[in-house]
């Protein structure tokens, strides 16, 4: 840990105790990937966020956080220093005055402060941060738990991607890895990751797509597992309103009519492209940045309809097929006016 933090301030444990009032519960401002986060004030008056690792935290989670030491971007939380004292492992970050994005999306009193221009700047800021993590940093980083709670806002409402305790580095921008320990939050996990533990940069793209839809709508994305759901109700509703040119119905009511319809349309379409079930259909974050900066998205870039739900799907008398290219499986769901639907999975190349 000390080697990974070389070049950053090493804080004395007594400084940490003073800053947090001996880790007082009233100083807790949140929970990170491997421990509690406290607000603290250093002797010079600087407010900081102090993350204290739980005793049971795996060292790999701490090391994942330490990868931040190598990251420097306006939209990525900045590590200031660290402290080791016995079993205590502590990281010190810049403090974000406006807290996490979810506090605004979930609080109807604070929600109006997130007018559309701010939401749009948050979306574009997150895009730039992820492009950096995917392309310009020293490695290809997959966050694995991108959600409103892990997007922090500074005094100017500039977004910062935070909590890298679950992050993993890839060997290349096209690499796929598999894990038996699936982490993250329901509603934001890509289908291939939630079901098979497969993750890549495209897994991050899916989470970003859902996050953008949440920012537009102020809604949560609920996964209906018992009905074979893979993307969530928000993604399906967003696709329907986009297809029927009714996106005004998706917009957070707190925005009223105070938004740019063209920007909403562009952001929603990009978000739907990002949240495609097949990772091969999702754009790269570099493509996302280009599309968000363009006035028009070319017509061929149209998101596919999400797969139908089992039992009572809204799309009657249809057959929907999803081909999972990375797993070489084909899921065929047959729905009709009858009360029973049938799902058939053909495995082309069984996993070992």
Coordinates of N, CA and C in Angstrom, one line a residue, residues 133-279:
X133 N -10.9 7.2 -18.3 CA -10.7 5.9 -17.7 C -10.5 4.8 -18.7
X134 N -11.2 4.9 -19.8 CA -11.2 3.8 -20.8 C -10.0 4.0 -21.9
X135 N -9.6 5.2 -22.0 CA -8.7 5.5 -23.2 C -7.4 6.2 -22.8
X136 N -7.4 7.1 -21.9 CA -6.3 8.0 -21.7 C -5.5 7.7 -20.4
X137 N -6.1 6.9 -19.5 CA -5.4 6.6 -18.2 C -4.3 5.5 -18.6
X138 N -3.6 5.1 -17.5 CA -2.5 4.1 -17.8 C -3.0 2.7 -17.9
X139 N -4.3 2.5 -17.7 CA -4.9 1.2 -17.8 C -6.4 1.3 -18.2
X140 N -7.0 0.2 -18.6 CA -8.4 0.3 -18.9 C -9.2 -0.2 -17.7
X141 N -9.9 0.8 -17.1 CA -10.6 0.5 -15.8 C -12.1 0.3 -16.0
X142 N -12.6 -0.7 -15.4 CA -14.0 -1.0 -15.3 C -14.5 -0.8 -13.9
X143 N -15.4 0.2 -13.7 CA -15.8 0.6 -12.3 C -16.6 -0.5 -11.6
X144 N -17.5 -1.1 -12.3 CA -18.4 -2.2 -11.9 C -19.5 -1.8 -10.9
X145 N -19.5 -0.5 -10.5 CA -20.6 -0.1 -9.6 C -20.9 1.4 -9.9
X146 N -21.1 1.7 -11.2 CA -21.4 3.1 -11.5 C -22.9 3.3 -11.3
X147 N -23.2 4.3 -10.4 CA -24.6 4.6 -10.1 C -24.6 6.0 -9.5
X148 N -25.8 6.6 -9.3 CA -25.9 8.0 -8.7 C -25.2 8.1 -7.4
X149 N -25.2 7.1 -6.5 CA -24.5 7.2 -5.2 C -23.0 7.4 -5.4
X150 N -22.4 6.9 -6.5 CA -21.0 7.0 -6.7 C -20.6 8.1 -7.6
X151 N -21.5 9.0 -7.8 CA -21.2 10.3 -8.6 C -21.3 11.4 -7.6
X152 N -20.2 12.1 -7.3 CA -20.2 13.1 -6.3 C -20.2 14.5 -7.0
X153 N -20.7 15.5 -6.4 CA -20.8 16.8 -7.0 C -20.1 17.9 -6.2
X154 N -19.2 18.6 -6.8 CA -18.4 19.6 -6.1 C -19.3 20.9 -5.9
X155 N -18.6 22.0 -5.5 CA -19.4 23.2 -5.2 C -20.0 23.8 -6.4
X156 N -19.4 23.5 -7.6 CA -20.0 24.0 -8.9 C -20.8 22.9 -9.6
X157 N -21.2 21.9 -8.9 CA -22.0 20.8 -9.4 C -21.3 20.0 -10.5
X158 N -20.0 20.1 -10.5 CA -19.2 19.3 -11.5 C -19.2 17.9 -11.0
X159 N -19.5 16.9 -11.8 CA -19.5 15.5 -11.3 C -18.1 14.8 -11.2
X160 N -18.0 14.0 -10.2 CA -16.7 13.3 -10.0 C -17.1 11.8 -9.8
X161 N -16.5 10.9 -10.5 CA -16.7 9.5 -10.4 C -15.9 9.1 -9.1
X162 N -16.6 8.4 -8.2 CA -15.9 8.0 -7.0 C -16.2 6.5 -6.6
X163 N -15.5 6.0 -5.6 CA -15.7 4.7 -5.1 C -15.2 3.6 -6.0
X164 N -13.9 3.4 -6.1 CA -13.3 2.4 -7.0 C -13.0 1.1 -6.3
X165 N -13.7 0.8 -5.2 CA -13.4 -0.4 -4.5 C -13.7 -1.6 -5.2
X166 N -14.6 -1.6 -6.2 CA -15.0 -2.7 -7.0 C -14.4 -2.7 -8.3
X167 N -13.6 -1.7 -8.6 CA -13.0 -1.5 -10.0 C -12.0 -2.6 -10.3
X168 N -11.9 -2.9 -11.6 CA -10.9 -3.9 -12.1 C -10.3 -3.3 -13.3
X169 N -9.0 -3.6 -13.5 CA -8.2 -3.1 -14.7 C -8.2 -4.3 -15.7
X170 N -8.3 -3.9 -16.9 CA -8.3 -4.9 -18.0 C -6.9 -4.7 -18.8
X171 N -6.6 -5.8 -19.5 CA -5.3 -5.8 -20.2 C -5.4 -5.0 -21.5
X172 N -6.6 -4.8 -22.0 CA -6.7 -4.0 -23.3 C -8.2 -3.5 -23.4
X173 N -8.4 -2.7 -24.4 CA -9.8 -2.1 -24.5 C -10.8 -3.1 -25.0
X174 N -10.3 -4.2 -25.5 CA -11.3 -5.2 -26.0 C -11.3 -6.5 -25.2
X175 N -10.6 -6.4 -24.1 CA -10.5 -7.6 -23.2 C -11.8 -7.9 -22.5
X176 N -12.0 -9.2 -22.3 CA -13.2 -9.6 -21.4 C -12.6 -10.5 -20.3
X177 N -13.1 -10.2 -19.1 CA -12.7 -11.0 -18.0 C -14.0 -11.7 -17.4
X178 N -13.8 -12.7 -16.6 CA -14.9 -13.3 -15.9 C -14.6 -13.5 -14.4
X179 N -15.6 -13.3 -13.6 CA -15.5 -13.4 -12.2 C -16.6 -14.2 -11.6
X180 N -16.3 -14.9 -10.5 CA -17.4 -15.6 -9.8 C -18.0 -14.7 -8.7
X181 N -17.4 -13.6 -8.5 CA -17.9 -12.6 -7.5 C -18.5 -11.4 -8.2
X182 N -19.8 -11.5 -8.4 CA -20.5 -10.4 -9.1 C -20.9 -9.3 -8.1
X183 N -20.4 -8.1 -8.2 CA -20.7 -7.0 -7.3 C -21.5 -6.0 -8.1
X184 N -21.9 -4.9 -7.4 CA -22.6 -3.9 -8.1 C -24.1 -3.8 -7.6
X185 N -24.8 -2.9 -8.3 CA -26.2 -2.6 -7.9 C -27.2 -3.1 -8.9
X186 N -28.2 -3.8 -8.5 CA -29.3 -4.2 -9.4 C -29.9 -3.0 -10.2
X187 N -30.0 -3.2 -11.4 CA -30.6 -2.1 -12.3 C -29.5 -1.4 -13.1
X188 N -28.2 -1.5 -12.6 CA -27.1 -0.9 -13.3 C -26.1 -1.9 -13.9
X189 N -26.3 -3.2 -13.5 CA -25.4 -4.3 -14.0 C -25.8 -4.7 -15.4
X190 N -24.8 -4.8 -16.3 CA -25.1 -5.3 -17.6 C -25.5 -6.8 -17.6
X191 N -26.3 -7.2 -18.5 CA -26.8 -8.6 -18.5 C -25.8 -9.6 -18.5
X192 N -24.7 -9.5 -19.3 CA -23.7 -10.5 -19.4 C -22.9 -10.6 -18.0
X193 N -22.8 -9.4 -17.3 CA -22.1 -9.4 -16.0 C -23.0 -10.0 -14.9
X194 N -24.3 -9.6 -14.9 CA -25.2 -10.1 -13.9 C -25.4 -11.6 -13.9
X195 N -25.5 -12.1 -15.2 CA -25.8 -13.5 -15.3 C -24.6 -14.5 -15.4
X196 N -23.5 -14.0 -15.9 CA -22.3 -14.9 -16.1 C -21.0 -14.3 -15.6
X197 N -21.0 -13.1 -15.0 CA -19.8 -12.6 -14.4 C -18.8 -12.1 -15.4
X198 N -19.2 -11.9 -16.7 CA -18.3 -11.4 -17.7 C -18.4 -9.9 -17.7
X199 N -17.2 -9.3 -17.7 CA -17.1 -7.8 -17.7 C -16.0 -7.4 -18.7
X200 N -16.3 -6.2 -19.2 CA -15.4 -5.5 -20.2 C -15.7 -4.1 -20.1
X201 N -15.1 -3.3 -21.0 CA -15.4 -1.9 -21.0 C -16.8 -1.6 -21.4
X202 N -17.4 -2.5 -22.2 CA -18.8 -2.4 -22.6 C -19.8 -2.6 -21.4
X203 N -19.3 -3.3 -20.4 CA -20.1 -3.4 -19.1 C -20.3 -2.1 -18.5
X204 N -19.2 -1.3 -18.5 CA -19.2 0.1 -18.0 C -20.2 0.9 -18.8
X205 N -20.2 0.7 -20.1 CA -21.0 1.5 -21.0 C -22.5 1.3 -20.7
X206 N -22.9 0.0 -20.4 CA -24.3 -0.3 -20.0 C -24.7 0.5 -18.8
X207 N -23.8 0.5 -17.8 CA -24.2 1.2 -16.5 C -24.3 2.7 -16.8
X208 N -23.5 3.2 -17.6 CA -23.6 4.6 -18.0 C -24.9 4.9 -18.7
X209 N -25.3 4.1 -19.6 CA -26.6 4.3 -20.3 C -27.8 4.3 -19.3
X210 N -27.8 3.4 -18.4 CA -28.9 3.4 -17.4 C -28.8 4.7 -16.5
X211 N -27.6 5.1 -16.1 CA -27.4 6.3 -15.3 C -27.9 7.5 -16.0
X212 N -27.7 7.6 -17.3 CA -28.2 8.8 -18.1 C -29.7 8.8 -18.1
X213 N -30.4 7.6 -18.2 CA -31.8 7.5 -18.2 C -32.4 7.9 -16.8
X214 N -31.7 7.5 -15.8 CA -32.1 7.9 -14.4 C -32.0 9.4 -14.3
X215 N -30.9 10.0 -14.8 CA -30.7 11.5 -14.7 C -31.8 12.2 -15.5
X216 N -32.2 11.7 -16.6 CA -33.3 12.3 -17.4 C -34.7 12.2 -16.7
X217 N -34.9 11.0 -16.1 CA -36.3 10.7 -15.7 C -36.5 10.9 -14.2
X218 N -35.4 10.8 -13.4 CA -35.5 10.9 -11.9 C -36.1 9.6 -11.4
X219 N -36.1 8.5 -12.2 CA -36.7 7.2 -11.8 C -35.6 6.2 -11.5
X220 N -35.9 5.2 -10.8 CA -35.0 4.0 -10.6 C -35.3 3.0 -11.7
X221 N -34.3 2.2 -12.0 CA -34.4 1.1 -13.0 C -34.6 -0.2 -12.3
X222 N -35.8 -0.7 -12.2 CA -36.1 -2.0 -11.5 C -36.0 -3.2 -12.4
X223 N -35.3 -4.2 -12.0 CA -35.1 -5.5 -12.7 C -36.2 -6.5 -12.2
X224 N -37.0 -7.0 -13.1 CA -38.0 -8.0 -12.8 C -37.4 -9.4 -13.1
X225 N -36.6 -9.9 -12.1 CA -35.9 -11.1 -12.3 C -36.8 -12.3 -12.6
X226 N -37.9 -12.4 -12.0 CA -38.8 -13.5 -12.1 C -39.5 -13.6 -13.5
X227 N -39.3 -12.5 -14.2 CA -39.9 -12.5 -15.6 C -38.9 -12.4 -16.7
X228 N -37.7 -12.9 -16.3 CA -36.6 -13.0 -17.3 C -36.1 -11.6 -17.7
X229 N -36.2 -10.6 -16.9 CA -35.8 -9.3 -17.2 C -34.3 -9.2 -17.3
X230 N -33.8 -8.5 -18.3 CA -32.3 -8.3 -18.4 C -31.9 -6.9 -18.4
X231 N -32.8 -5.9 -18.6 CA -32.3 -4.5 -18.7 C -33.1 -3.6 -17.7
X232 N -34.3 -3.9 -17.3 CA -35.0 -3.1 -16.4 C -36.2 -2.3 -17.0
X233 N -37.1 -2.0 -16.1 CA -38.3 -1.3 -16.6 C -38.1 0.1 -17.1
X234 N -37.1 0.8 -16.6 CA -36.8 2.1 -17.1 C -36.3 2.1 -18.5
X235 N -35.4 1.1 -18.8 CA -34.9 1.0 -20.2 C -36.0 0.7 -21.1
X236 N -36.9 -0.3 -20.8 CA -38.0 -0.6 -21.7 C -38.9 0.6 -21.9
X237 N -39.3 1.3 -20.8 CA -40.2 2.4 -20.9 C -39.5 3.5 -21.8
X238 N -38.2 3.7 -21.6 CA -37.5 4.7 -22.4 C -37.5 4.4 -23.8
X239 N -37.3 3.1 -24.2 CA -37.3 2.7 -25.6 C -38.7 2.9 -26.2
X240 N -39.8 2.6 -25.5 CA -41.1 2.8 -26.0 C -41.4 4.3 -26.3
X241 N -41.0 5.1 -25.3 CA -41.3 6.5 -25.5 C -40.5 7.1 -26.6
X242 N -39.2 6.7 -26.7 CA -38.4 7.1 -27.8 C -38.9 6.7 -29.1
X243 N -39.3 5.4 -29.2 CA -39.8 4.9 -30.5 C -41.1 5.6 -30.9
X244 N -42.0 5.9 -29.9 CA -43.3 6.6 -30.2 C -43.2 8.1 -30.2
X245 N -41.9 8.6 -30.1 CA -41.7 10.1 -30.1 C -42.5 10.7 -28.9
X246 N -42.5 10.1 -27.8 CA -43.2 10.5 -26.6 C -42.2 10.8 -25.4
X247 N -41.0 11.2 -25.7 CA -40.0 11.3 -24.7 C -40.3 12.3 -23.6
X248 N -41.2 13.2 -23.9 CA -41.6 14.2 -22.9 C -42.3 13.4 -21.7
X249 N -42.8 12.2 -21.9 CA -43.4 11.4 -20.8 C -42.3 10.8 -19.9
X250 N -41.1 10.7 -20.4 CA -40.0 10.1 -19.7 C -39.4 11.2 -18.8
X251 N -39.4 12.4 -19.1 CA -38.7 13.5 -18.4 C -39.2 13.6 -17.0
X252 N -38.2 13.8 -16.1 CA -38.5 14.1 -14.7 C -39.6 15.2 -14.5
X253 N -40.7 15.0 -13.9 CA -41.7 16.0 -13.7 C -41.2 17.3 -13.1
X254 N -40.1 17.1 -12.3 CA -39.5 18.3 -11.6 C -39.0 19.3 -12.6
X255 N -38.7 18.9 -13.8 CA -38.1 19.8 -14.8 C -39.2 20.6 -15.5
X256 N -40.5 20.1 -15.3 CA -41.6 20.8 -16.0 C -41.4 20.8 -17.5
X257 N -41.5 22.0 -18.1 CA -41.2 22.1 -19.6 C -39.9 22.9 -19.8
X258 N -39.1 23.0 -18.7 CA -37.9 23.8 -18.8 C -36.7 22.9 -19.2
X259 N -36.7 22.5 -20.4 CA -35.5 21.7 -20.9 C -35.5 21.8 -22.5
X260 N -34.3 21.4 -23.0 CA -34.2 21.4 -24.5 C -34.6 20.0 -25.0
X261 N -35.6 20.0 -25.8 CA -36.2 18.7 -26.3 C -35.1 18.0 -27.1
X262 N -34.4 18.8 -27.9 CA -33.4 18.1 -28.8 C -32.3 17.5 -28.0
X263 N -31.9 18.1 -26.9 CA -30.8 17.5 -26.0 C -31.4 16.3 -25.3
X264 N -32.6 16.3 -24.8 CA -33.2 15.2 -24.2 C -33.3 14.0 -25.2
X265 N -33.7 14.3 -26.4 CA -33.8 13.2 -27.4 C -32.4 12.6 -27.7
X266 N -31.4 13.5 -27.8 CA -30.1 13.0 -28.1 C -29.5 12.2 -27.0
X267 N -29.7 12.6 -25.7 CA -29.2 11.9 -24.6 C -29.9 10.6 -24.4
X268 N -31.3 10.6 -24.6 CA -32.0 9.3 -24.4 C -31.6 8.3 -25.5
X269 N -31.4 8.8 -26.7 CA -31.1 7.8 -27.7 C -29.7 7.2 -27.5
X270 N -28.8 8.1 -27.1 CA -27.4 7.6 -26.7 C -27.5 6.6 -25.6
X271 N -28.3 6.9 -24.6 CA -28.4 6.1 -23.4 C -29.0 4.7 -23.8
X272 N -30.0 4.7 -24.7 CA -30.5 3.4 -25.1 C -29.5 2.6 -25.9
X273 N -28.7 3.3 -26.7 CA -27.7 2.6 -27.4 C -26.7 1.9 -26.5
X274 N -26.4 2.7 -25.4 CA -25.4 2.1 -24.4 C -26.0 1.0 -23.6
X275 N -27.3 1.0 -23.4 CA -28.0 -0.1 -22.6 C -28.5 -1.2 -23.4
X276 N -28.0 -1.5 -24.6 CA -28.3 -2.6 -25.4 C -28.0 -3.9 -24.7
X277 N -28.8 -5.0 -24.9 CA -28.5 -6.2 -24.2 C -27.2 -6.9 -24.6
X278 N -26.9 -6.8 -25.9 CA -25.7 -7.4 -26.5 C -24.6 -6.4 -26.4
X279 N -23.5 -6.7 -25.7 CA -22.4 -5.7 -25.6 C -21.9 -5.3 -27.0

